[in-house]
Short mmCIF file of C-alpha atoms and ligand atoms in Angstrom, two decimals:
data_model
loop_
_atom_site.label_atom_id
_atom_site.label_comp_id
_atom_site.label_asym_id
_atom_site.label_seq_id
_atom_site.Cartn_x
_atom_site.Cartn_y
_atom_site.Cartn_z
CA MET A 1 -36.91 -37.21 -80.88
CA ARG A 2 -33.25 -36.94 -79.89
CA THR A 3 -30.90 -39.61 -81.81
CA ILE A 4 -26.98 -40.35 -81.05
CA ILE A 5 -25.18 -41.77 -83.89
CA PHE A 6 -21.93 -43.62 -83.05
CA GLY A 7 -19.85 -43.50 -86.29
CA CYS A 8 -21.12 -40.06 -87.30
CA THR A 9 -18.15 -38.87 -89.78
CA GLY A 10 -18.40 -42.36 -91.60
CA GLN A 11 -20.64 -42.96 -95.15
CA ASP A 12 -23.65 -44.47 -93.48
CA GLY A 13 -23.64 -41.77 -90.16
CA SER A 14 -23.37 -38.99 -92.56
CA TYR A 15 -25.92 -39.81 -94.71
CA LEU A 16 -28.07 -40.83 -91.67
CA ALA A 17 -27.79 -37.97 -90.01
CA GLU A 18 -28.75 -36.10 -92.53
CA HIS A 19 -31.97 -38.07 -92.95
CA LEU A 20 -32.85 -37.71 -89.53
CA LEU A 21 -32.38 -33.79 -89.80
CA ASN A 22 -34.90 -33.81 -92.43
CA LYS A 23 -37.20 -35.75 -90.53
CA GLY A 24 -37.06 -32.88 -87.57
CA HIS A 25 -34.81 -35.16 -85.31
CA GLU A 26 -31.86 -33.50 -83.30
CA VAL A 27 -28.84 -35.06 -83.82
CA ILE A 28 -25.86 -35.74 -81.55
CA GLY A 29 -23.03 -36.99 -83.62
CA ILE A 30 -19.85 -39.07 -81.52
CA ALA A 31 -16.55 -38.75 -83.30
CA ARG A 32 -13.75 -40.10 -81.74
CA ARG A 33 -10.52 -37.56 -81.56
CA THR A 34 -8.38 -37.11 -84.33
CA SER A 35 -5.25 -34.85 -84.59
CA THR A 36 -6.75 -32.89 -87.56
CA PRO A 37 -10.85 -32.40 -88.19
CA ASN A 38 -11.99 -35.74 -90.47
CA SER A 39 -15.70 -34.22 -90.75
CA CYS A 40 -16.05 -33.47 -94.56
CA ARG A 41 -18.08 -36.12 -95.05
CA LEU A 42 -20.80 -33.47 -92.59
CA THR A 43 -19.73 -30.57 -94.48
CA PRO A 44 -23.76 -29.70 -95.64
CA ILE A 45 -25.17 -30.18 -91.87
CA LEU A 46 -22.19 -28.69 -90.07
CA GLY A 47 -23.83 -25.47 -88.58
CA HIS A 48 -27.71 -26.85 -89.03
CA PRO A 49 -29.22 -25.75 -85.77
CA LEU A 50 -30.49 -29.41 -84.73
CA PHE A 51 -27.32 -30.85 -84.99
CA SER A 52 -23.95 -31.04 -82.84
CA LEU A 53 -20.57 -33.05 -82.98
CA LEU A 54 -19.05 -34.40 -79.33
CA VAL A 55 -16.03 -36.32 -79.10
CA GLY A 56 -16.47 -39.50 -78.26
CA ASP A 57 -14.33 -43.22 -78.48
CA ILE A 58 -16.62 -46.46 -78.38
CA THR A 59 -13.49 -48.29 -76.76
CA ASP A 60 -13.64 -45.65 -73.66
CA PHE A 61 -16.47 -47.11 -71.66
CA GLY A 62 -16.31 -44.04 -69.50
CA SER A 63 -16.73 -41.19 -72.23
CA ILE A 64 -19.75 -43.28 -73.55
CA LEU A 65 -21.04 -43.87 -70.22
CA GLN A 66 -20.90 -39.86 -69.92
CA ILE A 67 -22.56 -39.62 -73.37
CA ILE A 68 -25.19 -41.94 -72.93
CA GLN A 69 -26.24 -40.26 -69.27
CA ASP A 70 -26.01 -36.60 -70.15
CA HIS A 71 -28.46 -36.98 -73.26
CA GLN A 72 -30.71 -39.34 -72.67
CA ALA A 73 -31.51 -39.93 -76.47
CA ASP A 74 -34.66 -41.31 -77.74
CA TRP A 75 -32.24 -43.51 -80.10
CA VAL A 76 -28.84 -44.44 -80.20
CA ILE A 77 -27.29 -45.66 -83.33
CA ASN A 78 -24.43 -47.41 -83.51
CA LEU A 79 -22.34 -47.23 -86.84
CA ALA A 80 -18.59 -47.17 -85.52
CA ALA A 81 -16.33 -50.02 -86.48
CA GLN A 82 -13.22 -50.52 -87.93
CA SER A 83 -14.87 -51.23 -91.00
CA HIS A 84 -12.33 -52.26 -93.25
CA VAL A 85 -11.88 -56.66 -93.88
CA GLY A 86 -8.67 -56.39 -95.49
CA THR A 87 -7.06 -53.98 -92.70
CA SER A 88 -9.00 -56.32 -90.14
CA PHE A 89 -6.58 -59.24 -90.87
CA GLN A 90 -3.45 -57.10 -89.66
CA GLN A 91 -5.25 -55.09 -86.63
CA ALA A 92 -7.43 -58.28 -85.46
CA CYS A 93 -7.25 -56.80 -81.91
CA SER A 94 -8.16 -53.58 -82.58
CA SER A 95 -10.98 -54.63 -84.86
CA MET A 96 -12.02 -56.90 -81.86
CA ASP A 97 -12.14 -53.78 -79.50
CA ILE A 98 -13.60 -51.52 -81.55
CA THR A 99 -16.34 -53.46 -83.09
CA ALA A 100 -16.88 -55.82 -80.81
CA LYS A 101 -16.21 -54.18 -77.59
CA GLY A 102 -17.11 -51.51 -78.59
CA CYS A 103 -20.55 -52.52 -79.13
CA VAL A 104 -21.23 -53.90 -75.84
CA ASN A 105 -19.73 -50.72 -74.29
CA ILE A 106 -22.70 -48.84 -75.93
CA LEU A 107 -25.06 -51.49 -74.38
CA GLU A 108 -23.55 -51.72 -70.98
CA ALA A 109 -23.89 -47.71 -70.73
CA ILE A 110 -27.67 -47.54 -72.17
CA ARG A 111 -28.54 -50.28 -69.92
CA LEU A 112 -26.90 -48.96 -66.84
CA THR A 113 -28.37 -45.46 -67.28
CA ASP A 114 -32.15 -46.96 -68.50
CA ARG A 115 -32.07 -48.74 -64.97
CA VAL A 116 -30.88 -46.05 -62.91
CA CYS A 117 -34.24 -43.94 -64.86
CA LEU A 118 -36.16 -47.14 -64.12
CA ILE A 119 -35.25 -47.25 -60.19
CA ASN A 120 -35.90 -43.34 -60.08
CA ASP A 121 -39.31 -43.92 -61.87
CA VAL A 122 -38.28 -42.02 -64.76
CA GLY A 123 -39.19 -44.72 -67.43
CA HIS A 124 -36.85 -43.88 -69.95
CA THR A 125 -36.02 -46.24 -72.69
CA THR A 126 -33.87 -45.98 -75.52
CA LYS A 127 -33.77 -47.63 -78.68
CA PHE A 128 -30.64 -49.02 -79.98
CA TYR A 129 -29.57 -49.64 -83.43
CA GLN A 130 -26.66 -52.03 -84.34
CA ALA A 131 -25.06 -51.85 -87.39
CA SER A 132 -24.66 -55.94 -88.71
CA SER A 133 -23.49 -57.19 -91.11
CA SER A 134 -23.73 -59.58 -94.30
CA GLU A 135 -20.16 -60.23 -94.08
CA MET A 136 -21.32 -62.77 -90.85
CA PHE A 137 -22.53 -65.16 -93.41
CA GLY A 138 -19.01 -65.27 -94.77
CA LYS A 139 -18.97 -68.45 -96.62
CA ALA A 140 -22.49 -69.63 -96.13
CA TYR A 141 -25.53 -69.33 -97.61
CA ASP A 142 -29.02 -70.98 -98.05
CA GLU A 143 -30.72 -72.44 -101.42
CA ARG A 144 -34.05 -72.28 -103.41
CA CYS A 145 -34.70 -74.27 -106.49
CA MET A 146 -35.30 -72.18 -109.37
CA GLY A 147 -38.62 -71.69 -110.45
CA ILE A 148 -40.73 -72.05 -107.05
CA THR A 149 -39.72 -68.31 -105.66
CA LEU A 150 -39.53 -64.85 -107.08
CA PRO A 151 -36.43 -64.12 -109.34
CA MET A 152 -35.01 -62.21 -106.80
CA VAL A 153 -34.35 -64.88 -104.18
CA MET A 154 -33.87 -67.89 -106.60
CA GLY A 155 -30.46 -69.93 -106.28
CA ARG A 156 -27.90 -69.23 -103.67
CA TYR A 157 -29.13 -66.47 -101.19
CA GLN A 158 -28.76 -65.60 -97.18
CA ASP A 159 -31.35 -64.11 -95.01
CA GLU A 160 -32.23 -63.47 -91.26
CA ASN A 161 -32.07 -67.33 -90.92
CA THR A 162 -28.76 -68.01 -92.81
CA LYS A 163 -26.37 -69.18 -90.49
CA PHE A 164 -22.93 -67.27 -89.70
CA GLU A 165 -19.53 -68.77 -91.26
CA PRO A 166 -17.68 -65.65 -90.87
CA GLN A 167 -14.07 -65.64 -92.67
CA SER A 168 -11.94 -62.68 -91.31
CA PRO A 169 -11.48 -60.69 -87.52
CA TYR A 170 -13.88 -58.27 -88.60
CA ALA A 171 -16.54 -60.71 -89.25
CA VAL A 172 -15.96 -62.49 -86.05
CA ALA A 173 -15.85 -58.82 -84.21
CA LYS A 174 -19.52 -58.16 -86.03
CA VAL A 175 -21.09 -61.67 -84.88
CA ALA A 176 -20.11 -61.07 -80.83
CA ALA A 177 -21.42 -57.65 -81.56
CA HIS A 178 -24.81 -59.30 -82.94
CA GLN A 179 -25.06 -62.14 -80.68
CA PHE A 180 -24.68 -59.45 -77.80
CA CYS A 181 -27.22 -57.48 -79.40
CA ARG A 182 -29.57 -60.75 -79.27
CA LEU A 183 -28.15 -61.72 -75.92
CA TYR A 184 -29.22 -58.05 -74.19
CA ARG A 185 -32.62 -58.42 -76.03
CA GLN A 186 -33.67 -61.39 -74.67
CA ALA A 187 -32.09 -60.93 -71.15
CA TYR A 188 -32.54 -58.08 -70.10
CA ASN A 189 -35.50 -56.84 -72.66
CA MET A 190 -33.90 -54.49 -73.98
CA ASP A 191 -35.11 -52.51 -77.03
CA ILE A 192 -32.34 -53.47 -79.90
CA ARG A 193 -32.67 -53.55 -83.52
CA CYS A 194 -30.28 -55.25 -85.68
CA GLY A 195 -29.65 -54.45 -89.48
CA ILE A 196 -27.94 -56.99 -91.21
CA LEU A 197 -26.81 -54.45 -94.50
CA PHE A 198 -25.22 -55.74 -97.48
CA ASN A 199 -22.49 -54.12 -98.90
CA HIS A 200 -23.41 -50.43 -100.09
CA GLU A 201 -21.83 -47.86 -101.75
CA SER A 202 -21.49 -44.24 -102.67
CA GLU A 203 -19.00 -41.44 -103.50
CA ARG A 204 -18.82 -40.88 -100.00
CA ARG A 205 -17.40 -44.79 -99.57
CA GLY A 206 -14.22 -45.18 -98.09
CA GLU A 207 -11.65 -44.89 -100.50
CA GLU A 208 -9.96 -48.50 -99.79
CA PHE A 209 -12.90 -50.62 -100.36
CA VAL A 210 -12.88 -52.08 -103.90
CA THR A 211 -15.51 -49.96 -105.66
CA ARG A 212 -14.45 -46.63 -104.61
CA LYS A 213 -10.64 -47.52 -105.38
CA ILE A 214 -11.95 -48.28 -108.72
CA THR A 215 -13.79 -45.29 -109.34
CA ARG A 216 -11.20 -42.87 -107.73
CA TRP A 217 -8.00 -44.50 -109.92
CA LEU A 218 -10.61 -43.62 -113.02
CA GLY A 219 -10.98 -39.98 -111.77
CA GLN A 220 -7.54 -39.70 -111.24
CA PHE A 221 -6.16 -41.33 -113.93
CA LEU A 222 -8.43 -39.36 -116.24
CA GLY A 223 -7.30 -36.03 -114.57
CA TRP A 224 -3.56 -36.76 -115.02
CA LYS A 225 -4.03 -38.11 -118.71
CA ASN A 226 -6.10 -35.28 -119.17
CA SER A 227 -2.94 -32.42 -118.51
CA TYR A 228 -0.56 -34.16 -120.94
CA LEU A 229 -3.40 -33.69 -123.75
CA ASN A 230 -0.42 -33.33 -126.66
CA ALA A 231 1.20 -36.40 -125.26
CA SER A 232 0.69 -39.99 -126.95
CA PHE A 233 -0.16 -42.78 -124.63
CA VAL A 234 1.31 -46.55 -124.72
CA ASN A 235 0.81 -49.52 -122.80
CA ASP A 236 4.59 -50.21 -122.31
CA LYS A 237 3.49 -53.47 -121.13
CA GLU A 238 5.12 -53.22 -117.67
CA GLU A 239 3.27 -54.47 -115.07
CA VAL A 240 3.28 -50.72 -112.89
CA TYR A 241 2.41 -48.10 -115.73
CA ILE A 242 -0.34 -47.53 -117.56
CA GLY A 243 1.55 -45.97 -120.15
CA GLY A 244 4.24 -42.99 -120.80
CA ARG A 245 4.84 -40.13 -123.67
CA VAL A 246 7.30 -42.94 -125.27
CA SER A 247 9.89 -42.82 -122.94
CA ARG A 248 10.05 -44.50 -119.28
CA ASP A 249 10.28 -40.81 -117.98
CA GLN A 250 8.78 -40.87 -114.37
CA GLY A 251 6.82 -37.75 -115.25
CA PHE A 252 4.77 -39.24 -117.51
CA GLN A 253 3.85 -42.68 -116.12
CA PHE A 254 1.07 -43.43 -113.92
CA PRO A 255 0.64 -46.65 -111.96
CA LYS A 256 -1.86 -49.66 -113.08
CA LEU A 257 -4.93 -50.29 -110.52
CA ARG A 258 -3.80 -52.83 -108.27
CA LEU A 259 -6.51 -55.44 -107.28
CA GLY A 260 -6.64 -58.59 -105.48
CA ASN A 261 -9.50 -61.57 -105.67
CA LEU A 262 -11.55 -60.42 -108.56
CA ASP A 263 -13.78 -63.97 -108.51
CA VAL A 264 -16.06 -63.09 -106.01
CA SER A 265 -19.95 -61.51 -106.18
CA ARG A 266 -21.27 -58.52 -104.16
CA ASP A 267 -25.37 -57.59 -103.72
CA TRP A 268 -24.27 -54.12 -104.20
CA GLY A 269 -26.71 -51.14 -102.93
CA HIS A 270 -26.45 -47.68 -102.83
CA ALA A 271 -26.26 -45.85 -99.17
CA LYS A 272 -28.85 -43.31 -99.18
CA ASP A 273 -31.68 -46.22 -99.71
CA TYR A 274 -29.77 -48.48 -96.92
CA VAL A 275 -30.01 -45.09 -93.92
CA LYS A 276 -33.94 -45.27 -95.23
CA ALA A 277 -34.08 -48.89 -93.96
CA MET A 278 -32.26 -48.56 -90.87
CA THR A 279 -35.08 -45.30 -89.80
CA LEU A 280 -37.59 -47.68 -90.94
CA ILE A 281 -36.04 -50.79 -88.49
CA MET A 282 -35.96 -47.99 -85.71
CA GLU A 283 -39.41 -46.62 -86.44
CA HIS A 284 -41.12 -50.44 -86.51
CA ASP A 285 -42.96 -51.16 -82.87
CA THR A 286 -41.24 -54.43 -82.60
CA PRO A 287 -37.14 -55.13 -81.91
CA ASP A 288 -35.89 -57.41 -84.36
CA ASP A 289 -33.26 -58.62 -86.95
CA TRP A 290 -33.64 -56.99 -90.86
CA VAL A 291 -31.75 -58.27 -93.97
CA VAL A 292 -31.01 -55.09 -96.03
CA SER A 293 -30.09 -56.03 -99.48
CA THR A 294 -31.09 -55.74 -103.16
CA GLY A 295 -31.06 -58.98 -103.98
CA ASN A 296 -28.69 -58.55 -106.78
CA THR A 297 -25.29 -59.57 -107.14
CA HIS A 298 -22.54 -58.60 -109.45
CA THR A 299 -18.54 -59.73 -109.54
CA ILE A 300 -15.96 -57.32 -109.23
CA THR A 301 -15.17 -57.47 -112.83
CA GLU A 302 -18.53 -56.62 -113.81
CA PHE A 303 -18.16 -53.30 -111.50
CA LEU A 304 -15.02 -52.95 -113.21
CA ALA A 305 -16.53 -53.33 -116.98
CA MET A 306 -19.17 -50.90 -116.49
CA ALA A 307 -17.27 -48.31 -114.74
CA PHE A 308 -14.39 -48.24 -117.54
CA GLU A 309 -16.61 -48.12 -119.98
CA LEU A 310 -18.37 -45.23 -118.36
CA ALA A 311 -15.47 -43.51 -118.14
CA GLY A 312 -14.62 -43.65 -121.83
CA LEU A 313 -11.43 -46.08 -121.27
CA GLY A 314 -13.05 -49.36 -122.89
CA CYS A 315 -11.19 -52.60 -121.69
CA TRP A 316 -10.62 -52.54 -118.04
CA LYS A 317 -8.26 -55.67 -118.96
CA ASN A 318 -5.48 -52.67 -120.44
CA TYR A 319 -5.55 -50.64 -116.98
CA VAL A 320 -5.35 -53.25 -114.04
CA VAL A 321 -2.89 -55.48 -112.30
CA ILE A 322 -3.59 -58.71 -110.02
CA ASP A 323 -1.77 -58.11 -107.06
CA GLU A 324 -1.22 -61.14 -104.73
CA THR A 325 -0.44 -59.57 -101.71
CA LEU A 326 -3.95 -58.04 -101.78
CA LYS A 327 -5.63 -61.16 -101.81
CA ARG A 328 -6.80 -61.67 -98.37
CA PRO A 329 -6.07 -64.97 -96.69
CA ALA A 330 -9.56 -65.98 -96.29
CA GLU A 331 -12.43 -64.91 -98.51
CA VAL A 332 -16.17 -64.17 -98.74
CA PRO A 333 -16.73 -65.21 -102.48
CA PHE A 334 -20.49 -64.77 -102.94
CA LEU A 335 -22.97 -62.26 -101.36
CA LYS A 336 -26.63 -62.26 -102.37
CA GLY A 337 -29.64 -61.24 -99.63
CA ASP A 338 -32.97 -62.11 -99.34
CA SER A 339 -34.55 -58.91 -98.10
CA SER A 340 -38.41 -60.30 -98.64
CA LYS A 341 -38.85 -59.91 -95.00
CA ILE A 342 -38.65 -55.95 -94.40
CA ARG A 343 -39.99 -55.45 -97.91
CA GLU A 344 -42.78 -56.78 -96.86
CA THR A 345 -43.50 -56.02 -93.45
CA LEU A 346 -42.22 -52.23 -93.20
CA GLY A 347 -42.24 -51.62 -97.56
CA TRP A 348 -38.60 -50.91 -97.99
CA ARG A 349 -37.22 -51.09 -101.36
CA PRO A 350 -33.80 -49.86 -102.89
CA GLU A 351 -34.40 -46.48 -105.07
CA ILE A 352 -30.87 -46.70 -106.61
CA SER A 353 -29.93 -49.62 -109.16
CA PHE A 354 -26.41 -50.74 -109.68
CA ALA A 355 -26.41 -49.08 -113.07
CA LYS A 356 -26.99 -45.69 -111.66
CA LEU A 357 -24.63 -46.86 -108.54
CA VAL A 358 -21.62 -46.93 -110.26
CA LYS A 359 -22.46 -43.99 -112.63
CA GLY A 360 -23.24 -41.82 -109.81
CA MET A 361 -19.35 -43.09 -108.22
CA VAL A 362 -17.43 -42.49 -112.05
CA GLU A 363 -18.87 -39.00 -112.44
CA HIS A 364 -18.37 -37.82 -108.97
CA ASP A 365 -14.60 -39.16 -108.80
CA ILE A 366 -14.00 -37.93 -112.76
CA ASN A 367 -14.98 -34.21 -111.40
CA LYS A 368 -13.17 -34.51 -108.26
CA TYR A 369 -10.17 -34.79 -110.17
CA ARG A 370 -10.86 -32.73 -113.44
CA GLY A 371 -7.57 -30.72 -114.00
CA SER A 372 -5.74 -32.41 -111.51
CA GLU A 373 -2.48 -34.63 -112.01
CA ASN A 374 -3.02 -36.81 -108.75
P1 NDP B 401 -16.96 -46.21 -92.49
O1 NDP B 401 -15.53 -46.38 -91.71
O2 NDP B 401 -17.32 -45.14 -93.04
O3 NDP B 401 -17.56 -45.19 -90.66
C1 NDP B 401 -17.09 -45.70 -89.66
C2 NDP B 401 -17.27 -44.94 -88.20
O4 NDP B 401 -16.85 -45.32 -87.51
C3 NDP B 401 -16.57 -44.02 -88.71
O5 NDP B 401 -17.30 -42.28 -88.10
C4 NDP B 401 -15.41 -43.84 -87.80
O6 NDP B 401 -14.40 -42.93 -87.23
C5 NDP B 401 -16.22 -44.43 -86.49
N1 NDP B 401 -14.96 -45.08 -85.69
C6 NDP B 401 -14.08 -45.82 -85.80
N2 NDP B 401 -13.50 -46.33 -84.53
C7 NDP B 401 -14.09 -45.64 -83.91
C8 NDP B 401 -13.96 -45.35 -82.46
N3 NDP B 401 -13.09 -46.40 -81.73
N4 NDP B 401 -14.74 -44.75 -81.81
C9 NDP B 401 -15.55 -43.98 -82.32
N5 NDP B 401 -15.84 -43.85 -83.48
C10 NDP B 401 -15.35 -44.80 -84.25
O7 NDP B 401 -18.39 -46.98 -92.24
P2 NDP B 401 -19.42 -47.35 -92.89
O8 NDP B 401 -20.32 -45.27 -92.43
O9 NDP B 401 -19.57 -47.97 -94.50
O10 NDP B 401 -20.61 -48.44 -92.23
C11 NDP B 401 -20.97 -47.96 -90.96
C12 NDP B 401 -20.77 -49.11 -90.05
O11 NDP B 401 -22.17 -50.44 -91.17
C13 NDP B 401 -20.29 -49.78 -89.61
O12 NDP B 401 -19.74 -50.18 -88.69
C14 NDP B 401 -19.67 -51.16 -90.54
O13 NDP B 401 -19.07 -52.03 -90.16
C15 NDP B 401 -21.09 -51.67 -91.07
N6 NDP B 401 -21.28 -52.18 -92.40
C16 NDP B 401 -21.36 -51.32 -93.71
C17 NDP B 401 -21.59 -51.79 -94.73
C18 NDP B 401 -21.09 -51.28 -95.67
O14 NDP B 401 -21.44 -51.56 -96.98
N7 NDP B 401 -20.95 -49.98 -96.18
C19 NDP B 401 -22.41 -53.11 -94.85
C20 NDP B 401 -22.56 -53.62 -93.46
C21 NDP B 401 -22.24 -53.11 -92.44
P3 NDP B 401 -13.22 -42.15 -88.00
O15 NDP B 401 -14.20 -41.18 -89.48
O16 NDP B 401 -12.64 -41.58 -87.32
O17 NDP B 401 -12.86 -42.87 -88.85
P1 GDP B 402 -16.10 -56.14 -98.31
O1 GDP B 402 -16.90 -57.19 -99.24
O2 GDP B 402 -16.48 -55.71 -96.86
O3 GDP B 402 -14.58 -56.61 -97.90
O4 GDP B 402 -15.61 -54.79 -99.07
P2 GDP B 402 -14.75 -54.56 -100.04
O5 GDP B 402 -14.77 -53.31 -100.76
O6 GDP B 402 -13.15 -54.24 -99.00
O7 GDP B 402 -14.14 -55.86 -100.98
C1 GDP B 402 -15.10 -56.63 -101.60
C2 GDP B 402 -14.32 -57.88 -102.30
O8 GDP B 402 -13.58 -57.25 -103.18
C3 GDP B 402 -13.49 -58.60 -101.58
O9 GDP B 402 -14.12 -59.65 -101.90
C4 GDP B 402 -12.11 -58.57 -102.00
O10 GDP B 402 -11.56 -59.46 -101.46
C5 GDP B 402 -12.36 -57.85 -103.58
N1 GDP B 402 -11.15 -56.87 -104.17
C6 GDP B 402 -10.34 -57.13 -105.00
N2 GDP B 402 -9.37 -56.66 -104.78
C7 GDP B 402 -9.46 -55.53 -103.54
C8 GDP B 402 -8.99 -54.55 -103.44
O11 GDP B 402 -7.82 -54.19 -103.81
N3 GDP B 402 -9.39 -53.62 -102.37
C9 GDP B 402 -10.22 -54.45 -101.51
N4 GDP B 402 -10.69 -53.30 -101.01
N5 GDP B 402 -10.93 -55.55 -102.07
C10 GDP B 402 -10.87 -56.05 -103.08
#
């Protein structure tokens, strides 16, 4: 089995590549050219005999067509995206180019390549996976009466039938890509599978996402605090600083954690569980759309409370400043997925709990910044 992964250097791409290599796939990772190498998440597999890393940018149709034609993969997985919602408000055009049009570039490259194979009687069919997102639901949800269904899906939820009401340029781009996938599946009978994944995190999560931003701050703060073992720490009440020896000496100050909207809920799972779901979706006999979620939802403040307790700092409120500029022009207030379809049909279920996810991320970042001042 040969699999091409676009977005291989990202959180999911790195875990998926590892998972597929363990299953015996040949994996070709595609990464865009950067001025300095950014393949740190791939460290465990660089040098694996079945892994290779090629240069390609999904906004560049020519390079994508060449890759698809040259390698004739069994599976093509598109995880590449400008994946940060907040950034998409500042970079709407490039978010559309990468996250929406990038997907169409790959679809077209596969369509044209498989068509040429058909004409030449070679009969090659590529299975394609698109990383769709729960952000596509935006403000929309469905509702079930309490007590009639399983506790996991009581009350408000989103599933494969929930309408899309996107709330950001990122989400609009994901809806566009998703609809292209549905269209190409119907119009050209292409083998296209979409995983509508709810938020999933890990110690490899990008540092600007709220979970990793919190655990990274904790690691950096504890690293800084431990380097001033004999200093007395005070909360000087100023918004920007958590403490100082007694004076306002810059060297003994550390900026508080600045966050935006805390009144939102997310259905957070672990990325390792979610790449297993992607694999099951690809292995299934029928192309389809699948919601992947834990079925549990937590507020940002619940994440904060658990992370700060685990780090031994007590109440998070002493360390956090609300920064209005970090609030988004439009917001997704509530996400809680009903993943009954993939659980019942493919037997998938998440194995890593919310508590274990938070603990793993906190411990990783504390170890990472131990003994460091920044
Ligand atoms: P990351 O941001 O960690 O990874 C995105 C990847 O896309 C990176 O490898 C990035 O490369 C690559 N990329 C960006 N632009 C281009 C381009 N023009 N050409 C080629 N590659 C490009 O995201 P995740 O791993 O967290 O998510 C994977 C996918 O799943 C994304 O599409 C995301 O939108 C989607 N998704 C993620 C969810 C989550 O909670 N993690 C939830 C639902 C959907 P580089 O390293 O150079 O930046
Ligand atoms: P998203 O669900 O894909 O947007 O993932 P994020 O981790 O970026 O954001 C999750 C939620 O946390 C969103 O509702 C954000 O508005 C909220 N949030 C609050 N403060 C912050 C912050 O400082 N950074 C980020 N990224 N999100 C924040």
